[in-house]
């Protein structure tokens, strides 16, 4: 099972594609680290926010999660370099992904964070210096920054770092309903270039990333997601108030779509509880066709033969599976 732990809705950035920063949680309301001891064994855990490094107790959170999860990756804007690096020195088995929304001009404009690119890149360089192995950066693609995507990927390749992608989405989580890709063909062309470059690397993980990015192209085109969503079955979100939710994409009331609150019950009572079936039925009936890594990655692992077959057709048999996009 995989999980995303949303530690806080506080954020020091003012992103154009995400309004979490307009609706921050209060520190006193956020779940205490000890609540996380109730979590089950996890194959993977993404620690996110908001900006997780605004939590004064982030080190305690990571200490507990390391006992629960085989792999932990923290998503951050990279602004708080000293705090991030100090944590990495003590916990070198964790992963860090720094969000960079393009080259400096695009990043700082989209994130509303002065010198944000400089802070993010400095953090990456410092983490590399202290020997963090699971390190990379990622971009949330929009009309504004699509052209920067391939340059960021090549920078990641040159630095031997991981490179993650997403596309602007709308949901209760982002407090956005007006994110749109208007220049669809242009954005899809940028993704095609990335997909071809990923497939031409020697890294198997990059080939599966190519398939994920192909899924993002389908999303931009408004088509059905490549694989059925397994949110609420193979993965879940834990929000800052302790509510266990299937994902961060469903747009109805937060309590209505919650399995239950981890502060009040054990995980098993929540996961197999009275609300679980009804929430999973809502997931099965969901037609949003989100293609975000949190729900796409578990689905790809569960149906590994489908992305593998796509890779074989595209990489070895040279079939242009993207010609109709």
Coordinates of C-alpha atoms in Angstrom, one line a residue:
X1 CA 0.0 0.0 0.0
X2 CA 1.1 3.6 -0.7
X3 CA 0.2 6.8 1.1
X4 CA 0.5 10.6 0.8
X5 CA 0.8 12.3 4.1
X6 CA -0.4 15.9 3.8
X7 CA 1.4 17.4 6.8
X8 CA 0.1 21.0 6.4
X9 CA -1.9 23.3 4.2
X10 CA 0.4 26.2 5.2
X11 CA 2.7 27.3 2.4
X12 CA 5.3 30.1 1.9
X13 CA 4.7 30.2 -1.9
X14 CA 1.8 31.7 -3.7
X15 CA 1.4 29.4 -6.7
X16 CA -0.8 30.4 -9.6
X17 CA -1.9 26.8 -10.2
X18 CA -2.6 26.0 -6.6
X19 CA -4.5 28.1 -3.9
X20 CA -3.6 26.0 -0.9
X21 CA -1.7 29.0 0.4
X22 CA -5.0 30.9 0.6
X23 CA -6.5 28.3 2.9
X24 CA -3.8 27.4 5.4
X25 CA -4.3 25.1 8.3
X26 CA -3.5 26.4 11.8
X27 CA -0.5 24.7 13.3
X28 CA -2.4 23.7 16.5
X29 CA -5.0 21.9 14.3
X30 CA -2.6 19.7 12.4
X31 CA -2.1 16.1 13.3
X32 CA 0.6 15.3 15.9
X33 CA 3.4 13.0 14.8
X34 CA 2.3 10.3 17.3
X35 CA -0.9 9.8 15.3
X36 CA 1.2 8.5 12.5
X37 CA 2.2 5.5 14.6
X38 CA -1.3 4.1 13.8
X39 CA -0.4 3.8 10.1
X40 CA 0.0 0.4 8.5
X41 CA 3.2 -0.9 6.8
X42 CA 3.7 1.1 3.6
X43 CA 5.6 0.3 0.5
X44 CA 5.9 4.0 -0.3
X45 CA 5.0 7.3 1.4
X46 CA 5.0 10.8 0.0
X47 CA 5.3 13.6 2.6
X48 CA 3.7 16.7 1.2
X49 CA 1.7 19.8 1.9
X50 CA 1.5 22.8 1.6
X51 CA 5.1 23.1 2.4
X52 CA 6.1 20.3 4.8
X53 CA 9.2 22.1 6.0
X54 CA 7.0 24.7 7.7
X55 CA 6.3 22.0 10.3
X56 CA 8.6 22.5 13.3
X57 CA 8.3 18.8 14.0
X58 CA 9.1 17.5 10.5
X59 CA 12.0 15.5 11.8
X60 CA 9.8 13.7 14.3
X61 CA 7.3 12.9 11.5
X62 CA 10.1 11.4 9.4
X63 CA 11.5 9.4 12.3
X64 CA 8.1 7.8 12.8
X65 CA 7.4 7.2 9.1
X66 CA 10.7 5.5 8.6
X67 CA 9.4 2.7 10.9
X68 CA 6.3 2.4 8.7
X69 CA 7.4 2.9 5.1
X70 CA 10.0 1.2 2.9
X71 CA 10.6 4.4 1.0
X72 CA 9.8 8.0 1.8
X73 CA 9.9 11.0 -0.5
X74 CA 9.3 14.5 0.7
X75 CA 7.9 17.1 -1.8
X76 CA 9.1 20.6 -1.2
X77 CA 9.6 23.9 -2.9
X78 CA 13.2 23.8 -1.6
X79 CA 13.1 27.3 0.0
X80 CA 14.2 26.3 3.5
X81 CA 17.6 25.0 2.5
X82 CA 19.3 24.7 5.9
X83 CA 16.3 22.8 7.4
X84 CA 16.0 20.4 4.5
X85 CA 19.8 19.7 4.4
X86 CA 19.9 19.2 8.2
X87 CA 17.1 16.6 8.0
X88 CA 18.8 14.8 5.0
X89 CA 22.1 14.6 6.9
X90 CA 20.3 12.6 9.6
X91 CA 18.1 10.5 7.3
X92 CA 20.1 9.8 4.1
X93 CA 17.7 7.0 3.1
X94 CA 14.8 9.4 2.4
X95 CA 14.1 11.0 -1.0
X96 CA 13.6 14.7 -1.7
X97 CA 11.8 16.2 -4.7
X98 CA 12.1 19.9 -5.2
X99 CA 9.4 21.6 -7.3
X100 CA 10.8 23.8 -10.0
X101 CA 8.2 25.2 -12.4
X102 CA 10.5 25.9 -15.2
X103 CA 13.7 28.0 -15.6
X104 CA 14.1 31.0 -13.2
X105 CA 11.7 33.5 -14.7
X106 CA 8.8 31.0 -15.2
X107 CA 9.4 29.3 -11.8
X108 CA 9.4 32.5 -9.8
X109 CA 6.4 33.9 -11.7
X110 CA 4.3 30.7 -11.3
X111 CA 5.3 30.1 -7.7
X112 CA 5.0 33.7 -6.6
X113 CA 8.2 33.2 -4.7
X114 CA 11.0 35.7 -5.1
X115 CA 14.3 33.9 -5.9
X116 CA 12.4 30.6 -5.6
X117 CA 14.4 29.0 -8.4
X118 CA 17.7 30.0 -6.7
X119 CA 16.6 28.6 -3.4
X120 CA 15.4 25.4 -5.0
X121 CA 18.6 24.8 -7.0
X122 CA 20.8 25.6 -4.1
X123 CA 18.9 23.1 -2.0
X124 CA 19.4 20.4 -4.7
X125 CA 23.1 21.2 -4.9
X126 CA 23.5 21.0 -1.1
X127 CA 21.6 17.8 -0.9
X128 CA 23.8 16.3 -3.6
X129 CA 26.9 17.5 -1.6
X130 CA 25.8 15.7 1.6
X131 CA 25.3 12.5 -0.4
X132 CA 21.5 12.1 -0.7
X133 CA 20.9 9.5 -3.3
X134 CA 17.1 9.7 -3.9
X135 CA 17.1 13.2 -5.2
X136 CA 15.4 15.1 -8.0
X137 CA 13.1 17.9 -9.0
X138 CA 9.8 18.1 -10.9
X139 CA 7.5 20.4 -12.8
X140 CA 3.8 21.0 -12.9
X141 CA 3.2 21.7 -16.6
X142 CA 1.0 24.6 -17.8
X143 CA 0.8 26.8 -20.9
X144 CA 3.3 29.1 -19.3
X145 CA 6.2 26.6 -18.6
X146 CA 5.7 23.7 -21.1
X147 CA 8.7 24.8 -23.2
X148 CA 10.9 24.7 -20.1
X149 CA 10.1 21.1 -19.4
X150 CA 12.7 19.6 -21.8
X151 CA 15.5 21.9 -20.6
X152 CA 14.7 20.9 -17.0
X153 CA 14.8 17.2 -17.9
X154 CA 18.1 17.7 -19.6
X155 CA 19.4 19.5 -16.5
X156 CA 18.3 16.6 -14.4
X157 CA 20.0 14.1 -16.8
X158 CA 23.2 16.1 -16.6
X159 CA 23.1 16.2 -12.8
X160 CA 22.1 12.5 -12.7
X161 CA 18.9 13.3 -10.8
X162 CA 15.3 12.1 -11.0
X163 CA 12.8 14.1 -12.9
X164 CA 9.1 14.2 -12.1
X165 CA 6.2 15.7 -14.1
X166 CA 2.6 16.7 -13.5
X167 CA 0.0 18.8 -15.3
X168 CA -2.3 21.4 -13.8
X169 CA -5.4 19.8 -12.2
X170 CA -8.5 21.1 -10.5
X171 CA -9.8 19.8 -7.2
X172 CA -10.8 20.7 -3.7
X173 CA -7.2 20.0 -2.7
X174 CA -5.8 22.8 -4.9
X175 CA -8.8 25.1 -4.3
X176 CA -8.8 25.5 -8.1
X177 CA -11.5 25.0 -10.8
X178 CA -10.0 27.3 -13.4
X179 CA -6.8 25.6 -14.3
X180 CA -6.8 25.0 -18.1
X181 CA -4.4 23.9 -20.8
X182 CA -5.5 26.2 -23.7
X183 CA -2.5 25.6 -26.0
X184 CA -3.1 21.8 -26.1
X185 CA -1.2 20.9 -29.2
X186 CA 1.8 22.9 -28.2
X187 CA 1.9 21.3 -24.7
X188 CA 1.4 17.8 -26.2
X189 CA 4.3 18.4 -28.6
X190 CA 6.5 19.3 -25.6
X191 CA 5.4 16.1 -23.9
X192 CA 6.2 14.1 -27.1
X193 CA 9.7 15.4 -27.1
X194 CA 10.1 14.4 -23.4
X195 CA 8.6 10.9 -24.0
X196 CA 11.0 10.2 -26.9
X197 CA 14.0 11.4 -24.9
X198 CA 13.0 9.2 -21.9
X199 CA 12.6 6.2 -24.1
X200 CA 16.1 6.8 -25.6
X201 CA 17.8 6.6 -22.2
X202 CA 19.2 3.4 -20.8
X203 CA 17.3 3.6 -17.6
X204 CA 14.3 1.2 -17.3
X205 CA 12.6 3.5 -14.8
X206 CA 12.6 6.3 -17.5
X207 CA 10.8 4.0 -19.9
X208 CA 8.0 3.7 -17.4
X209 CA 8.1 7.4 -16.9
X210 CA 7.6 7.8 -20.6
X211 CA 4.4 5.8 -20.3
X212 CA 3.3 8.0 -17.3
X213 CA 3.9 11.1 -19.5
X214 CA 2.0 9.5 -22.3
X215 CA -0.9 9.3 -19.8
X216 CA -0.4 13.1 -19.1
X217 CA -0.8 13.7 -22.8
X218 CA -4.1 11.7 -22.8
X219 CA -5.2 13.9 -19.8
X220 CA -4.4 17.1 -21.7
X221 CA -6.4 15.8 -24.6
X222 CA -9.4 15.2 -22.4
X223 CA -9.3 11.4 -22.9
X224 CA -9.9 8.5 -20.5
X225 CA -7.1 7.6 -18.2
X226 CA -4.9 4.8 -19.4
X227 CA -5.5 2.5 -16.3
X228 CA -8.4 2.3 -13.8
X229 CA -7.9 4.4 -10.7
X230 CA -7.1 2.3 -7.6
X231 CA -7.3 5.3 -5.1
X232 CA -8.8 4.2 -1.8
X233 CA -7.7 0.6 -2.4
X234 CA -3.9 0.6 -3.2
X235 CA -3.3 4.1 -1.8
X236 CA -4.7 6.8 0.4
X237 CA -4.2 10.4 1.5
X238 CA -4.0 11.5 5.1
X239 CA -4.9 15.1 5.4
X240 CA -3.6 17.6 8.1
X241 CA -6.7 17.1 10.3
X242 CA -6.3 13.3 10.3
X243 CA -9.0 12.4 7.8
X244 CA -8.1 9.4 5.6
X245 CA -9.3 10.0 2.1
X246 CA -8.9 8.0 -1.1
X247 CA -7.1 10.8 -3.1
X248 CA -6.8 14.5 -3.5
X249 CA -8.9 14.7 -6.6
X250 CA -12.5 14.0 -5.7
X251 CA -14.5 17.2 -5.4
X252 CA -17.2 16.6 -2.9
X253 CA -17.3 17.3 0.8
X254 CA -14.1 16.4 2.7
X255 CA -15.9 14.6 5.5
X256 CA -18.3 12.8 3.1
X257 CA -15.3 11.3 1.2
X258 CA -13.4 10.4 4.3
X259 CA -13.0 6.8 5.4
X260 CA -12.6 8.2 9.0
X261 CA -10.3 10.1 11.2
X262 CA -7.0 8.5 12.4
X263 CA -7.1 10.6 15.6
X264 CA -10.2 8.8 16.6
X265 CA -9.9 5.2 15.4
X266 CA -7.3 2.6 14.5
X267 CA -6.3 2.3 10.8
X268 CA -8.0 -1.1 10.4
X269 CA -11.3 0.1 11.8
X270 CA -11.2 3.0 9.3
X271 CA -9.9 1.0 6.3
X272 CA -12.4 -1.8 6.7
X273 CA -15.1 0.3 8.4
X274 CA -18.7 1.1 7.6
X275 CA -17.8 4.1 5.3
X276 CA -15.1 2.3 3.3
X277 CA -17.4 0.5 0.8
X278 CA -19.4 3.7 0.0
X279 CA -16.2 5.8 -0.5
X280 CA -14.7 3.1 -2.8
X281 CA -17.9 3.0 -4.8
X282 CA -17.6 6.8 -5.4
X283 CA -14.0 6.2 -6.6
X284 CA -15.2 3.6 -9.0
X285 CA -17.9 6.0 -10.3
X286 CA -15.5 9.0 -10.5
X287 CA -15.2 10.4 -14.1
X288 CA -12.6 13.1 -13.5
X289 CA -9.9 11.0 -15.3
X290 CA -7.1 12.5 -13.1
X291 CA -3.6 11.3 -14.0
X292 CA -1.5 12.3 -11.0
X293 CA 1.5 10.3 -9.9
X294 CA -0.1 9.5 -6.5
X295 CA -2.8 7.4 -8.1
X296 CA -1.2 6.6 -11.4
X297 CA 1.9 4.9 -10.0
X298 CA 0.1 2.3 -7.9
X299 CA -2.2 1.6 -10.9
X300 CA 0.9 1.1 -13.1
X301 CA 2.5 -1.3 -10.6
X302 CA -0.8 -3.3 -10.3
X303 CA -1.2 -3.6 -14.1
X304 CA 2.5 -3.7 -15.0
X305 CA 2.1 -5.6 -18.2
X306 CA 0.1 -2.8 -19.9
X307 CA 2.8 -0.1 -19.6
X308 CA 5.4 -2.8 -20.4
X309 CA 3.6 -3.7 -23.6
X310 CA 3.4 0.0 -24.5
X311 CA 7.1 0.3 -24.0
X312 CA 7.9 -2.7 -26.2
X313 CA 5.6 -1.4 -29.0
X314 CA 7.0 2.1 -28.8
X315 CA 10.7 1.6 -28.1
X316 CA 11.5 -1.7 -29.9
X317 CA 8.9 -2.0 -32.6
X318 CA 9.0 1.8 -33.2
X319 CA 5.2 2.1 -33.4
X320 CA 4.1 5.7 -33.2
X321 CA 1.4 5.2 -30.6
X322 CA 1.2 9.0 -30.2
X323 CA 0.3 9.8 -33.8
X324 CA -3.4 10.3 -33.0
X325 CA -2.7 12.8 -30.2

